[in-house]
Every structure is written in C-alpha cells, then in structure tokens.
CSV table of C-alpha atoms in Angstrom, one decimal:
chain,number,residue,atom,x,y,z
K,1,MET,CA,72.8,-30.9,-144.4
K,2,LEU,CA,71.8,-28.3,-146.9
K,3,ASP,CA,73.6,-25.6,-145.1
K,4,ARG,CA,76.8,-27.5,-144.4
K,5,TYR,CA,77.3,-29.3,-147.7
K,6,PRO,CA,75.5,-27.5,-150.6
K,7,ARG,CA,77.8,-28.8,-153.3
K,8,LEU,CA,77.3,-32.4,-152.2
K,9,PHE,CA,73.5,-31.9,-152.1
K,10,SER,CA,73.7,-30.4,-155.7
K,11,VAL,CA,75.7,-33.3,-157.0
K,12,LEU,CA,73.3,-35.8,-155.4
K,13,VAL,CA,70.2,-34.1,-156.8
K,14,THR,CA,71.8,-34.0,-160.2
K,15,LEU,CA,72.7,-37.7,-160.1
K,16,PHE,CA,69.1,-38.4,-158.9
K,17,PHE,CA,67.7,-36.6,-162.0
K,18,PHE,CA,70.1,-38.4,-164.3
K,19,ALA,CA,68.9,-41.7,-162.8
K,20,LEU,CA,65.3,-40.7,-163.2
K,21,ILE,CA,65.8,-39.8,-166.9
K,22,TRP,CA,67.6,-43.2,-167.4
K,23,VAL,CA,64.6,-45.0,-165.9
K,24,TYR,CA,62.3,-42.9,-168.1
K,25,VAL,CA,64.2,-43.9,-171.2
K,26,LYS,CA,64.0,-47.6,-170.2
K,27,GLU,CA,60.2,-47.2,-169.6
K,28,PHE,CA,59.4,-45.8,-173.1
K,29,PRO,CA,58.9,-49.2,-174.8
K,30,PHE,CA,56.4,-50.2,-172.1
K,31,LEU,CA,54.6,-46.9,-172.2
K,32,SER,CA,54.3,-47.1,-176.0
K,33,ASN,CA,53.0,-50.7,-175.8
K,34,THR,CA,50.2,-49.7,-173.4
K,35,ILE,CA,46.7,-50.2,-174.6
K,36,GLY,CA,44.9,-46.9,-174.0
K,37,VAL,CA,48.0,-44.9,-173.4
K,38,LYS,CA,46.3,-41.6,-174.3
K,39,TRP,CA,44.0,-41.9,-171.3
K,40,LEU,CA,46.9,-43.0,-169.0
K,41,LEU,CA,48.8,-39.9,-170.1
K,42,ALA,CA,45.8,-37.7,-169.5
K,43,GLY,CA,45.4,-39.1,-166.0
K,44,ALA,CA,49.1,-38.8,-165.3
K,45,PHE,CA,49.3,-35.1,-166.4
K,46,THR,CA,46.2,-34.4,-164.3
K,47,ALA,CA,47.7,-36.0,-161.3
K,48,GLY,CA,51.0,-34.2,-161.9
K,49,LEU,CA,49.2,-30.9,-162.1
K,50,VAL,CA,47.3,-31.6,-158.9
K,51,THR,CA,50.6,-32.7,-157.2
K,52,ALA,CA,52.3,-29.4,-158.3
K,53,ILE,CA,49.4,-27.4,-156.9
K,54,LEU,CA,49.5,-29.2,-153.6
K,55,ILE,CA,53.2,-28.8,-153.2
K,56,ILE,CA,53.0,-25.1,-154.0
K,57,ALA,CA,50.0,-24.7,-151.6
K,58,LEU,CA,51.8,-26.6,-148.8
K,59,SER,CA,54.9,-24.5,-149.1
K,60,PHE,CA,53.2,-21.2,-149.8
K,61,LYS,CA,54.7,-19.5,-146.8
K,62,LYS,CA,58.3,-20.4,-147.9
K,63,LEU,CA,57.5,-19.3,-151.4
K,64,SER,CA,55.9,-15.9,-150.7
K,65,PRO,CA,55.9,-13.4,-152.3
K,66,PRO,CA,55.4,-15.5,-155.4
K,67,GLY,CA,57.0,-12.9,-157.7
K,68,ARG,CA,60.4,-13.5,-156.1
K,69,HIS,CA,60.1,-17.3,-156.4
K,70,ILE,CA,59.1,-17.8,-160.1
K,71,PRO,CA,62.1,-20.1,-160.9
K,72,GLU,CA,61.1,-22.4,-157.9
K,73,LEU,CA,57.5,-22.4,-158.9
K,74,LEU,CA,58.3,-23.2,-162.5
K,75,PHE,CA,60.7,-26.0,-161.4
K,76,ILE,CA,58.0,-27.6,-159.2
K,77,GLY,CA,55.4,-27.4,-162.0
K,78,SER,CA,57.5,-28.6,-164.8
K,79,VAL,CA,59.2,-31.5,-162.9
K,80,SER,CA,55.8,-32.8,-161.7
K,81,LEU,CA,54.3,-32.6,-165.2
K,82,ILE,CA,57.3,-34.1,-167.0
K,83,PHE,CA,57.8,-37.1,-164.7
K,84,SER,CA,54.2,-37.9,-164.0
K,85,PRO,CA,53.8,-40.2,-167.0
K,86,LEU,CA,56.9,-42.2,-165.8
K,87,PHE,CA,55.4,-42.7,-162.4
K,88,ALA,CA,51.9,-43.5,-163.8
K,89,SER,CA,53.4,-46.2,-166.2
K,90,LEU,CA,55.5,-47.7,-163.4
K,91,LEU,CA,52.6,-47.8,-160.9
K,92,ASN,CA,50.3,-49.2,-163.6
K,93,ARG,CA,52.7,-52.0,-164.8
K,94,TYR,CA,54.7,-53.3,-161.8
K,95,PRO,CA,51.9,-54.5,-159.4
K,96,GLY,CA,49.9,-56.0,-162.3
K,97,THR,CA,49.3,-59.6,-163.2
K,98,ASP,CA,50.5,-61.4,-166.4
K,99,GLU,CA,48.1,-63.3,-168.7
K,100,LEU,CA,47.8,-64.3,-172.3
K,101,ARG,CA,45.3,-62.4,-174.3
K,102,SER,CA,43.7,-63.4,-177.6
K,103,LEU,CA,43.8,-60.7,-180.2
K,104,GLU,CA,42.9,-60.6,-183.9
K,105,PHE,CA,46.1,-60.5,-186.0
K,106,VAL,CA,46.3,-57.8,-188.7
K,107,SER,CA,50.0,-57.6,-189.7
K,108,GLU,CA,53.6,-57.8,-188.5
K,109,THR,CA,56.1,-55.7,-190.4
K,110,PRO,CA,59.8,-55.2,-189.9
K,111,PHE,CA,61.2,-51.8,-189.8
K,112,LEU,CA,64.7,-50.3,-190.0
K,113,ALA,CA,65.7,-47.5,-187.6
K,114,SER,CA,69.1,-45.9,-188.0
K,115,GLN,CA,70.4,-42.8,-186.3
K,116,TYR,CA,72.7,-41.9,-189.2
K,117,GLY,CA,71.0,-43.3,-192.2
K,118,VAL,CA,72.0,-46.3,-194.3
K,119,LEU,CA,75.5,-46.5,-195.6
K,120,LYS,CA,76.2,-47.5,-199.2
K,121,GLY,CA,76.8,-51.3,-199.4
K,122,GLU,CA,75.5,-51.9,-195.9
K,123,LYS,CA,73.5,-55.1,-195.5
K,124,LEU,CA,70.1,-54.2,-194.3
K,125,LYS,CA,68.4,-56.1,-191.6
K,126,PRO,CA,65.4,-55.1,-189.5
K,127,THR,CA,66.0,-53.4,-186.2
K,128,GLY,CA,62.5,-54.0,-184.9
K,129,TYR,CA,59.0,-55.2,-185.7
K,130,ARG,CA,55.6,-53.5,-185.7
K,131,LEU,CA,52.6,-55.7,-184.8
K,132,LYS,CA,49.1,-54.6,-185.7
K,133,VAL,CA,46.2,-56.2,-184.0
K,134,ARG,CA,42.5,-55.6,-183.7
K,135,HIS,CA,41.2,-55.0,-180.2
K,136,GLN,CA,37.6,-54.2,-179.5
K,137,GLY,CA,37.0,-53.1,-183.1
K,138,ARG,CA,40.0,-50.8,-183.5
K,139,GLU,CA,43.5,-51.4,-184.8
K,140,ILE,CA,46.3,-51.1,-182.3
K,141,SER,CA,50.0,-51.1,-183.1
K,142,PHE,CA,52.9,-52.4,-180.9
K,143,ARG,CA,56.6,-52.2,-181.4
K,144,TYR,CA,59.3,-54.7,-180.3
K,145,LYS,CA,62.9,-55.4,-181.2
K,146,SER,CA,63.9,-59.0,-180.6
K,147,GLN,CA,62.3,-61.1,-183.3
K,148,ALA,CA,59.3,-61.7,-185.5
K,149,TYR,CA,56.8,-63.5,-183.3
K,150,PHE,CA,54.1,-64.3,-185.9
K,151,PRO,CA,55.9,-64.8,-189.3
K,152,LEU,CA,53.4,-67.5,-190.6
K,153,THR,CA,50.2,-66.0,-189.2
K,154,LYS,CA,47.6,-64.7,-191.7
K,155,PRO,CA,45.4,-61.6,-191.2
K,156,GLY,CA,42.2,-62.4,-189.3
K,157,GLU,CA,43.7,-65.2,-187.2
K,158,GLU,CA,43.6,-65.1,-183.4
K,159,ILE,CA,47.0,-64.8,-181.7
K,160,LEU,CA,48.0,-65.1,-178.0
K,161,VAL,CA,49.9,-62.1,-176.8
K,162,PRO,CA,51.5,-61.7,-173.3
K,163,VAL,CA,49.8,-58.9,-171.5
K,164,ARG,CA,50.3,-57.4,-168.1
K,165,LYS,CA,47.0,-56.2,-166.6
K,166,GLY,CA,47.7,-52.8,-165.0
K,167,ILE,CA,46.3,-51.8,-161.7
K,168,PHE,CA,44.9,-48.6,-163.3
K,169,GLY,CA,43.1,-50.7,-166.0
K,170,PHE,CA,45.6,-50.1,-168.7
K,171,ASP,CA,47.1,-53.3,-170.2
K,172,VAL,CA,50.7,-53.5,-171.4
K,173,VAL,CA,51.8,-55.8,-174.2
K,174,MET,CA,55.0,-57.4,-172.9
K,175,LEU,CA,56.7,-58.3,-176.3
K,176,LYS,CA,60.4,-57.5,-176.2
C-alpha cells in the first residue's frame, strides 16, 4: 500500500496525528487533576525513551547507516517522548475504579481565564474553580470548570471528592 498510494498514506497519517493531538487536548484536564502527576510523567517519559530505543534497535538494519537517517531517528524519538504522557494517563485512568475519597478542605476559589483579556464594560463571571485540599500532609490543587462544589465549606472540614483509582497507583480527581 505504501508504494501504490503514498499520498493516501500521508493523508491518513496526518489525520491520525491530528486525532491524537485532539485526544491529548481532551486529556489535559485529567492529567492536571492527577495526584502525583510528576511521578506519572517521569515514568511516562522513561517508558517513551525505552520504547524509542527499542523501535530504533529493532529497525536498525533499515536505518543504517544512522547518519543518513537522522530525520527518521529524531521523529521516532520525539513522537515517543511527546505522546508517552498521553498514553500513560489514558492507561492509568480508564481501567481504574471510582470511589469517594475524604480530603481536608483548604479553599475553593474562582478564576477568570480569557484568551484576549477583559473588555471594558464586560460582566465578569468565573470560567473555572481551583480547589485546594490537604492530602497526606501536603496541599494539592485541582481545577474544574462547571460549578463551585463546596461554596459553604470552611477550611479544615472533610469533603468527599470523586476519585478514580488508577491502575498505576495515581489517583485522578474526577471533578468536571
């Protein structure tokens, strides 16, 4: 197929990458609401690097001499590193189980995010909320857009938050 229809193959690969980027954008809120996201990202980048090395090692005969295939090698390395957090987040979140977790409430504050700034005379209303909780002695912040979930809660009170237990051990707060 590659030899007979190279343009069709190029269009399909391009559409595949656009779809992958769209899924990545949709996954950002879940990735940012993951408890311990730094460790998830470290593991994802490590797995992406190992995957790139394995792909290059398995296709070494096709890519030799390496000096003539630098664009292909860079493409394999960069794609595996860029998209590894997406796959790690999806693999962590989807097979997980939902539960309610009790966390210590610190604050819930509205925020305004505008791409072009605020126009004069425009009525301001929050575009999202930032929830701060205390989990295992440290403060963690989560963002969501739909509504204020804890408007009457006072700092120090326990709140129930929907959490999906990830299969890699990283929990995701499922506030929307």
